[in-house]
Amino acid sequence: MFRIVKKERLNPLVYRMEVEAPMVAAAARPGQFLIVRTEEKGERVPLTISDYDPDRGTVTIVTQEIGASTEDICSFEEGQSFADVAGPLGMPSDFVGMSDGKLSGRRYVFIAGGVGTAPVYPQVKWLHSKGVAVDVIVGAKTSSMLIYKEEMSRYCDNLYICTDDGSEGFHGMVTGMLENLVQEQGKRYTQAVAIGPMIMMKFATLTARKLGLPIIVSLNTLMVDGTGMCGACRVTVGGKTRFACVEGPEFDGYEVDFDEAMRRQSMYRQEEKEAEPHVCKIDIRTKNQVK
Ligand code: NAD
Ligand code: FES
């Protein structure tokens, strides 16, 4: 069993949990994910790893309540245990395999959207430990939805906050901030990495292309087994079918067919809606209950 040693609420919809999983923690690297099952025959929910501590034998997951399965995970409390935490799955970020010589002189900009900010954190931490320069753009709908501001600022050179409604930082989307940094402020980067909603990664890639900047994206496709057997996670990258669970989740953004990926991602939206238990939802801007 995989005991939750710490649970915190990061914003009205997002929880962070530190979970005992010593073997996963010992092998995890930035960019990888795991699959959680709350009960033995429960749904397998893929979640990116937001931190790992081999000494404590724990991994950290950050979950946004967006459907029946994520609400189930978020309902677990400290001291309770998940039936299964399988991982680490997928390939680590490509910089994990780079020599110090190859890394020196590289300058990264991370584009983090909403709850996708959490998996950016271990990547920034890892690059910082290698002395690599890292700027981070974090975007959210509104100030109260921003996560990981303090944690991220400990490890990055510059943190740029954006909100869609202008309640904090730059008034606009992460793509506007990226353009501003490169075109107005003259910042130079060798590599961009975008993690967040698929639509954000699509537009971050279009912006990066316009700026002549290579970009890696982390694809949160549908997943079932997470081991390359079922094909649920297939995406077209460079005109070829690739399995995000074993060959990804990170790919060259220029090569990804985002429109197809978004169509596949929404295939089961109706079924997910029907499976949702009735819960009270809160409008994050007004804090009022919505029907
Ligand atoms: P959100 O909708 O609040 O968007 C976050 C930010 O992304 C926005 O503030 C904006 O700056 C940017 N953005 C959104 N749409 C954009 C567009 N069209 N053009 C440019 N920028 C845009 O984010 P959320 O509600 O936290 O998103 C949750 C989504 O993130 C879920 O779908 C979840 O599956 C996904 N997610 C992805 C990963 C991953 O590994 N890729 C990890 C965790 C979560
Ligand atoms: Fe089944 Fe990737 S999730 S092949």
Coordinates of C-alpha atoms and ligand atoms in Angstrom, one line a residue:
M1 CA 0.0 0.0 0.0
F2 CA 1.1 3.6 -0.7
R3 CA 0.5 5.8 2.3
I4 CA -0.1 9.6 1.9
V5 CA 2.3 11.2 4.3
K6 CA 1.3 14.8 3.5
K7 CA -1.7 16.5 1.8
E8 CA -2.0 20.2 1.1
R9 CA -4.5 22.3 -0.9
L10 CA -2.7 24.5 -3.3
N11 CA -5.7 26.3 -4.8
P12 CA -9.5 25.8 -4.8
L13 CA -9.2 22.8 -7.1
V14 CA -5.6 21.5 -6.8
Y15 CA -4.1 19.2 -4.1
R16 CA -0.5 18.2 -3.5
M17 CA 0.2 14.8 -2.0
E18 CA 3.5 13.3 -0.8
V19 CA 3.1 9.5 -1.1
E20 CA 5.3 6.7 0.2
A21 CA 6.6 4.8 -2.8
P22 CA 10.3 4.1 -2.2
M23 CA 11.1 2.1 -5.3
V24 CA 9.4 4.8 -7.6
A25 CA 11.2 7.6 -5.7
A26 CA 14.6 5.8 -6.1
A27 CA 14.3 5.5 -9.8
A28 CA 12.3 8.7 -10.8
R29 CA 13.8 11.3 -13.0
P30 CA 12.4 14.7 -14.2
G31 CA 9.9 14.3 -17.0
Q32 CA 8.5 10.9 -16.0
F33 CA 5.0 10.0 -14.7
L34 CA 3.3 7.4 -12.6
I35 CA -0.1 5.7 -12.6
V36 CA -2.2 5.7 -9.4
R37 CA -5.1 3.4 -8.6
T38 CA -7.0 4.3 -5.4
E39 CA -8.4 0.7 -5.1
E40 CA -7.3 -2.6 -6.6
K41 CA -9.8 -2.7 -9.4
G42 CA -10.0 1.1 -9.8
E43 CA -9.3 3.3 -12.8
R44 CA -5.6 3.8 -13.6
V45 CA -4.9 7.5 -13.5
P46 CA -1.7 8.9 -15.1
L47 CA -0.1 11.8 -13.2
T48 CA 3.2 13.5 -13.8
I49 CA 5.8 13.3 -11.0
S50 CA 6.0 16.7 -9.3
D51 CA 8.9 15.8 -7.0
Y52 CA 10.7 12.8 -5.6
D53 CA 12.8 12.2 -2.5
P54 CA 14.8 8.9 -2.5
D55 CA 15.9 9.5 1.1
R56 CA 12.3 9.8 2.4
G57 CA 11.1 7.2 -0.1
T58 CA 8.4 9.5 -1.3
V59 CA 7.0 10.9 -4.6
T60 CA 4.9 14.0 -4.9
I61 CA 1.8 14.2 -7.1
V62 CA -0.3 17.3 -7.8
T63 CA -3.9 16.6 -8.9
Q64 CA -6.6 19.0 -10.1
E65 CA -10.2 17.9 -9.5
I66 CA -11.5 17.8 -13.1
G67 CA -13.5 14.5 -13.2
A68 CA -14.6 11.5 -11.3
S69 CA -11.2 9.8 -11.1
T70 CA -9.3 12.9 -10.0
E71 CA -12.0 13.7 -7.5
D72 CA -11.5 10.2 -6.1
I73 CA -7.8 10.7 -5.7
C74 CA -8.2 14.2 -4.1
S75 CA -10.7 12.8 -1.6
F76 CA -7.9 10.7 0.0
E77 CA -6.5 12.1 3.3
E78 CA -3.2 12.0 5.1
G79 CA -2.6 8.5 6.6
Q80 CA -4.8 6.8 4.0
S81 CA -3.2 4.7 1.3
F82 CA -3.6 4.2 -2.5
A83 CA -3.8 0.6 -3.6
D84 CA -1.2 1.1 -6.3
V85 CA 1.4 3.6 -7.5
A86 CA 3.2 2.3 -10.6
G87 CA 6.2 4.0 -12.0
P88 CA 8.3 5.7 -12.9
L89 CA 6.9 5.5 -16.4
G90 CA 7.9 7.1 -19.7
M91 CA 11.2 8.6 -20.7
P92 CA 13.1 11.2 -18.6
S93 CA 13.5 14.7 -20.1
D94 CA 16.2 14.7 -22.7
F95 CA 18.6 16.9 -20.7
V96 CA 18.9 14.2 -18.1
G97 CA 21.0 12.2 -20.5
M98 CA 23.2 15.2 -21.5
S99 CA 26.8 15.5 -20.4
D100 CA 27.8 18.6 -18.3
G101 CA 29.7 19.8 -21.4
K102 CA 26.6 19.6 -23.6
L103 CA 24.5 21.4 -20.9
S104 CA 26.9 24.2 -20.3
G105 CA 25.9 27.4 -22.2
R106 CA 22.4 26.2 -22.6
R107 CA 19.6 28.5 -21.5
Y108 CA 16.1 27.2 -20.9
V109 CA 12.8 28.9 -20.8
F110 CA 9.9 26.8 -19.3
I111 CA 6.3 27.7 -20.1
A112 CA 4.1 26.3 -17.4
G113 CA 0.3 26.5 -17.6
G114 CA -2.1 25.9 -14.7
V115 CA -1.6 22.6 -13.0
G116 CA 1.0 21.8 -15.6
T117 CA 3.3 24.0 -13.5
A118 CA 3.9 21.2 -11.0
P119 CA 5.8 18.8 -13.3
V120 CA 8.0 21.7 -14.5
Y121 CA 9.3 22.0 -10.9
P122 CA 11.6 18.8 -10.8
Q123 CA 13.0 19.8 -14.2
V124 CA 13.9 23.3 -13.1
K125 CA 15.4 21.9 -9.9
W126 CA 17.5 19.4 -11.8
L127 CA 18.8 21.9 -14.3
H128 CA 19.6 24.3 -11.4
S129 CA 21.7 21.5 -9.7
K130 CA 23.7 21.4 -13.0
G131 CA 24.3 25.2 -13.0
V132 CA 22.1 25.7 -16.1
A133 CA 20.3 29.0 -16.6
V134 CA 16.6 28.7 -16.4
D135 CA 13.7 31.2 -16.7
V136 CA 10.2 30.1 -16.0
I137 CA 6.9 31.6 -17.2
V138 CA 3.9 30.5 -15.1
G139 CA 0.4 31.2 -16.2
A140 CA -3.0 30.7 -14.6
K141 CA -6.5 32.0 -15.2
T142 CA -6.4 34.2 -12.1
S143 CA -4.1 35.0 -9.1
S144 CA -5.8 32.5 -6.7
M145 CA -5.1 29.6 -9.2
L146 CA -1.3 30.2 -9.4
I147 CA 0.7 27.3 -7.8
Y148 CA 4.4 26.7 -7.1
K149 CA 5.5 30.4 -7.1
E150 CA 7.7 30.2 -4.0
E151 CA 9.1 26.7 -4.8
M152 CA 9.9 27.6 -8.4
S153 CA 11.6 31.0 -7.5
R154 CA 14.1 29.1 -5.3
Y155 CA 15.6 27.3 -8.3
C156 CA 15.1 29.5 -11.4
D157 CA 16.9 32.6 -12.5
N158 CA 13.8 34.6 -13.3
L159 CA 10.1 33.8 -12.7
Y160 CA 7.5 35.5 -14.8
I161 CA 3.9 35.3 -13.6
C162 CA 1.0 35.8 -16.0
T163 CA -2.7 35.7 -15.4
D164 CA -5.5 35.7 -18.0
D165 CA -7.5 38.4 -16.1
G166 CA -4.5 40.5 -15.1
S167 CA -5.0 39.9 -11.3
E168 CA -1.3 39.3 -10.9
G169 CA 1.8 39.8 -13.0
F170 CA 1.7 40.1 -16.8
H171 CA -1.9 40.5 -18.1
G172 CA -2.2 37.8 -20.7
M173 CA -1.3 34.3 -21.7
V174 CA 2.0 32.6 -21.4
T175 CA 2.6 32.9 -25.1
G176 CA 2.3 36.7 -24.8
M177 CA 4.9 36.7 -22.1
L178 CA 7.3 34.5 -24.1
E179 CA 7.0 36.9 -27.1
N180 CA 7.5 39.9 -24.8
L181 CA 10.7 38.3 -23.3
V182 CA 12.2 37.5 -26.6
Q183 CA 11.0 40.4 -28.8
E184 CA 10.8 43.3 -26.3
Q185 CA 13.3 42.4 -23.6
G186 CA 15.9 40.8 -25.9
K187 CA 16.1 37.5 -23.9
R188 CA 17.9 34.7 -25.7
Y189 CA 17.2 31.0 -25.1
T190 CA 18.5 27.8 -26.6
Q191 CA 15.5 25.6 -25.6
A192 CA 11.9 26.1 -24.6
V193 CA 9.8 23.5 -22.7
A194 CA 6.0 23.8 -22.4
I195 CA 3.9 21.8 -20.0
G196 CA 0.2 22.5 -19.5
P197 CA -3.1 22.2 -21.3
M198 CA -2.8 20.7 -24.8
I199 CA -4.2 24.0 -26.4
M200 CA -1.5 26.0 -24.5
M201 CA 1.2 23.6 -25.8
K202 CA -0.1 24.0 -29.4
F203 CA 0.1 27.8 -29.2
A204 CA 3.4 27.8 -27.3
T205 CA 4.8 25.8 -30.1
L206 CA 3.4 28.2 -32.8
T207 CA 5.0 31.1 -30.9
A208 CA 8.3 29.3 -30.4
R209 CA 8.4 28.5 -34.1
K210 CA 7.8 32.2 -34.9
L211 CA 10.7 33.1 -32.6
G212 CA 13.0 30.4 -34.0
L213 CA 13.1 28.6 -30.7
P214 CA 13.2 24.8 -30.3
I215 CA 10.5 23.6 -28.0
I216 CA 9.8 20.3 -26.1
V217 CA 6.2 19.6 -25.0
S218 CA 4.9 17.0 -22.5
L219 CA 1.8 15.3 -23.8
N220 CA -0.9 14.4 -21.3
T221 CA -2.7 12.0 -23.7
L222 CA -5.3 9.4 -22.6
M223 CA -3.6 6.4 -21.1
V224 CA -4.7 3.0 -19.9
D225 CA -1.9 0.5 -19.3
G226 CA 1.0 3.0 -19.5
T227 CA 3.3 0.2 -20.9
G228 CA 2.9 0.4 -24.7
M229 CA 0.3 -2.4 -25.0
C230 CA -3.1 -0.8 -25.4
G231 CA -2.5 2.1 -27.9
A232 CA -4.7 4.6 -26.0
C233 CA -1.9 7.1 -25.8
R234 CA -1.0 7.2 -29.5
V235 CA -0.1 10.5 -31.0
T236 CA 1.2 11.5 -34.4
V237 CA 4.7 12.9 -34.2
G238 CA 6.7 13.7 -37.3
G239 CA 4.0 11.9 -39.4
K240 CA 4.6 8.6 -37.4
T241 CA 2.4 7.0 -34.7
R242 CA 4.2 7.2 -31.3
F243 CA 3.1 6.0 -27.9
A244 CA 3.3 8.8 -25.4
C245 CA 3.5 6.4 -22.4
V246 CA 6.7 4.6 -23.5
E247 CA 8.3 6.9 -26.1
G248 CA 7.2 10.2 -24.4
P249 CA 5.6 11.9 -22.7
E250 CA 8.0 14.6 -24.1
F251 CA 8.3 15.2 -27.8
D252 CA 9.6 17.9 -30.2
G253 CA 6.7 20.4 -30.3
Y254 CA 7.3 21.2 -34.0
E255 CA 6.5 17.6 -34.9
V256 CA 3.4 17.0 -32.9
D257 CA -0.1 16.9 -34.5
F258 CA -1.8 18.8 -31.8
D259 CA -5.2 18.9 -33.5
E260 CA -5.4 15.1 -33.6
A261 CA -4.1 14.9 -30.0
M262 CA -6.8 17.3 -28.8
R263 CA -9.5 15.3 -30.7
R264 CA -8.4 12.1 -29.1
Q265 CA -8.1 13.7 -25.7
S266 CA -11.8 14.7 -25.8
M267 CA -13.1 11.3 -27.1
Y268 CA -14.5 10.2 -23.7
R269 CA -15.5 13.6 -22.3
Q270 CA -19.2 12.7 -22.3
E271 CA -18.6 9.4 -20.5
E272 CA -16.4 11.2 -17.9
K273 CA -19.1 13.8 -17.3
E274 CA -21.7 11.0 -16.8
A275 CA -19.4 9.2 -14.4
E276 CA -18.9 12.4 -12.3
P277 CA -20.6 12.3 -8.9
H278 CA -22.7 15.4 -8.1
V279 CA -20.3 17.8 -6.4
C280 CA -20.5 21.5 -5.7
K281 CA -18.3 23.4 -8.0
I282 CA -16.9 26.8 -7.2
D283 CA -16.4 29.7 -9.6
I284 CA -12.7 30.5 -8.9
R285 CA -13.2 34.2 -9.6
T286 CA -16.3 34.9 -7.6
K287 CA -15.9 32.0 -5.2
N288 CA -19.7 31.4 -5.6
Q289 CA -21.1 27.9 -6.1
V290 CA -22.1 27.1 -9.7
K291 CA -24.7 24.6 -10.8
Ligands
NAD1 P1 -5.7 26.8 -17.7 O1 -6.7 26.4 -18.6 O2 -5.9 27.6 -16.5 O3 -4.4 27.4 -18.6 C1 -3.2 27.7 -17.9 C2 -2.5 28.7 -18.7 O4 -2.3 28.2 -20.0 C3 -3.4 30.0 -19.0 O5 -3.3 30.9 -17.9 C4 -2.7 30.5 -20.2 O6 -1.6 31.3 -19.9 C5 -2.2 29.3 -21.0 N1 -3.2 29.0 -22.1 C6 -4.4 28.4 -22.0 N2 -4.9 28.4 -23.2 C7 -4.0 29.0 -24.1 C8 -4.0 29.3 -25.5 N3 -5.1 29.0 -26.2 N4 -3.0 30.0 -25.9 C9 -1.9 30.3 -25.2 N5 -1.9 30.1 -23.8 C10 -2.9 29.4 -23.3 O7 -4.9 25.5 -17.2 P2 -5.5 24.4 -16.2 O8 -7.0 24.5 -16.0 O9 -4.7 24.2 -15.0 O10 -5.2 23.1 -17.2 C11 -5.4 21.9 -16.8 C12 -4.9 21.1 -18.0 O11 -3.5 20.9 -17.9 C13 -5.6 19.8 -18.0 O12 -6.2 19.5 -19.2 C14 -4.5 18.8 -17.6 O13 -4.7 17.6 -18.2 C15 -3.3 19.5 -18.2 N6 -2.1 19.0 -17.6 C16 -1.1 18.7 -18.5 C17 0.1 18.2 -18.0 C18 1.1 17.8 -19.0 O14 2.0 17.0 -18.6 N7 1.1 18.3 -20.2 C19 0.3 18.0 -16.6 C20 -0.7 18.4 -15.8 C21 -1.9 18.9 -16.3
FES2 FE1 -1.5 2.0 -23.4 FE2 0.3 3.9 -23.9 S1 -1.2 3.9 -22.4 S2 0.0 2.1 -25.0

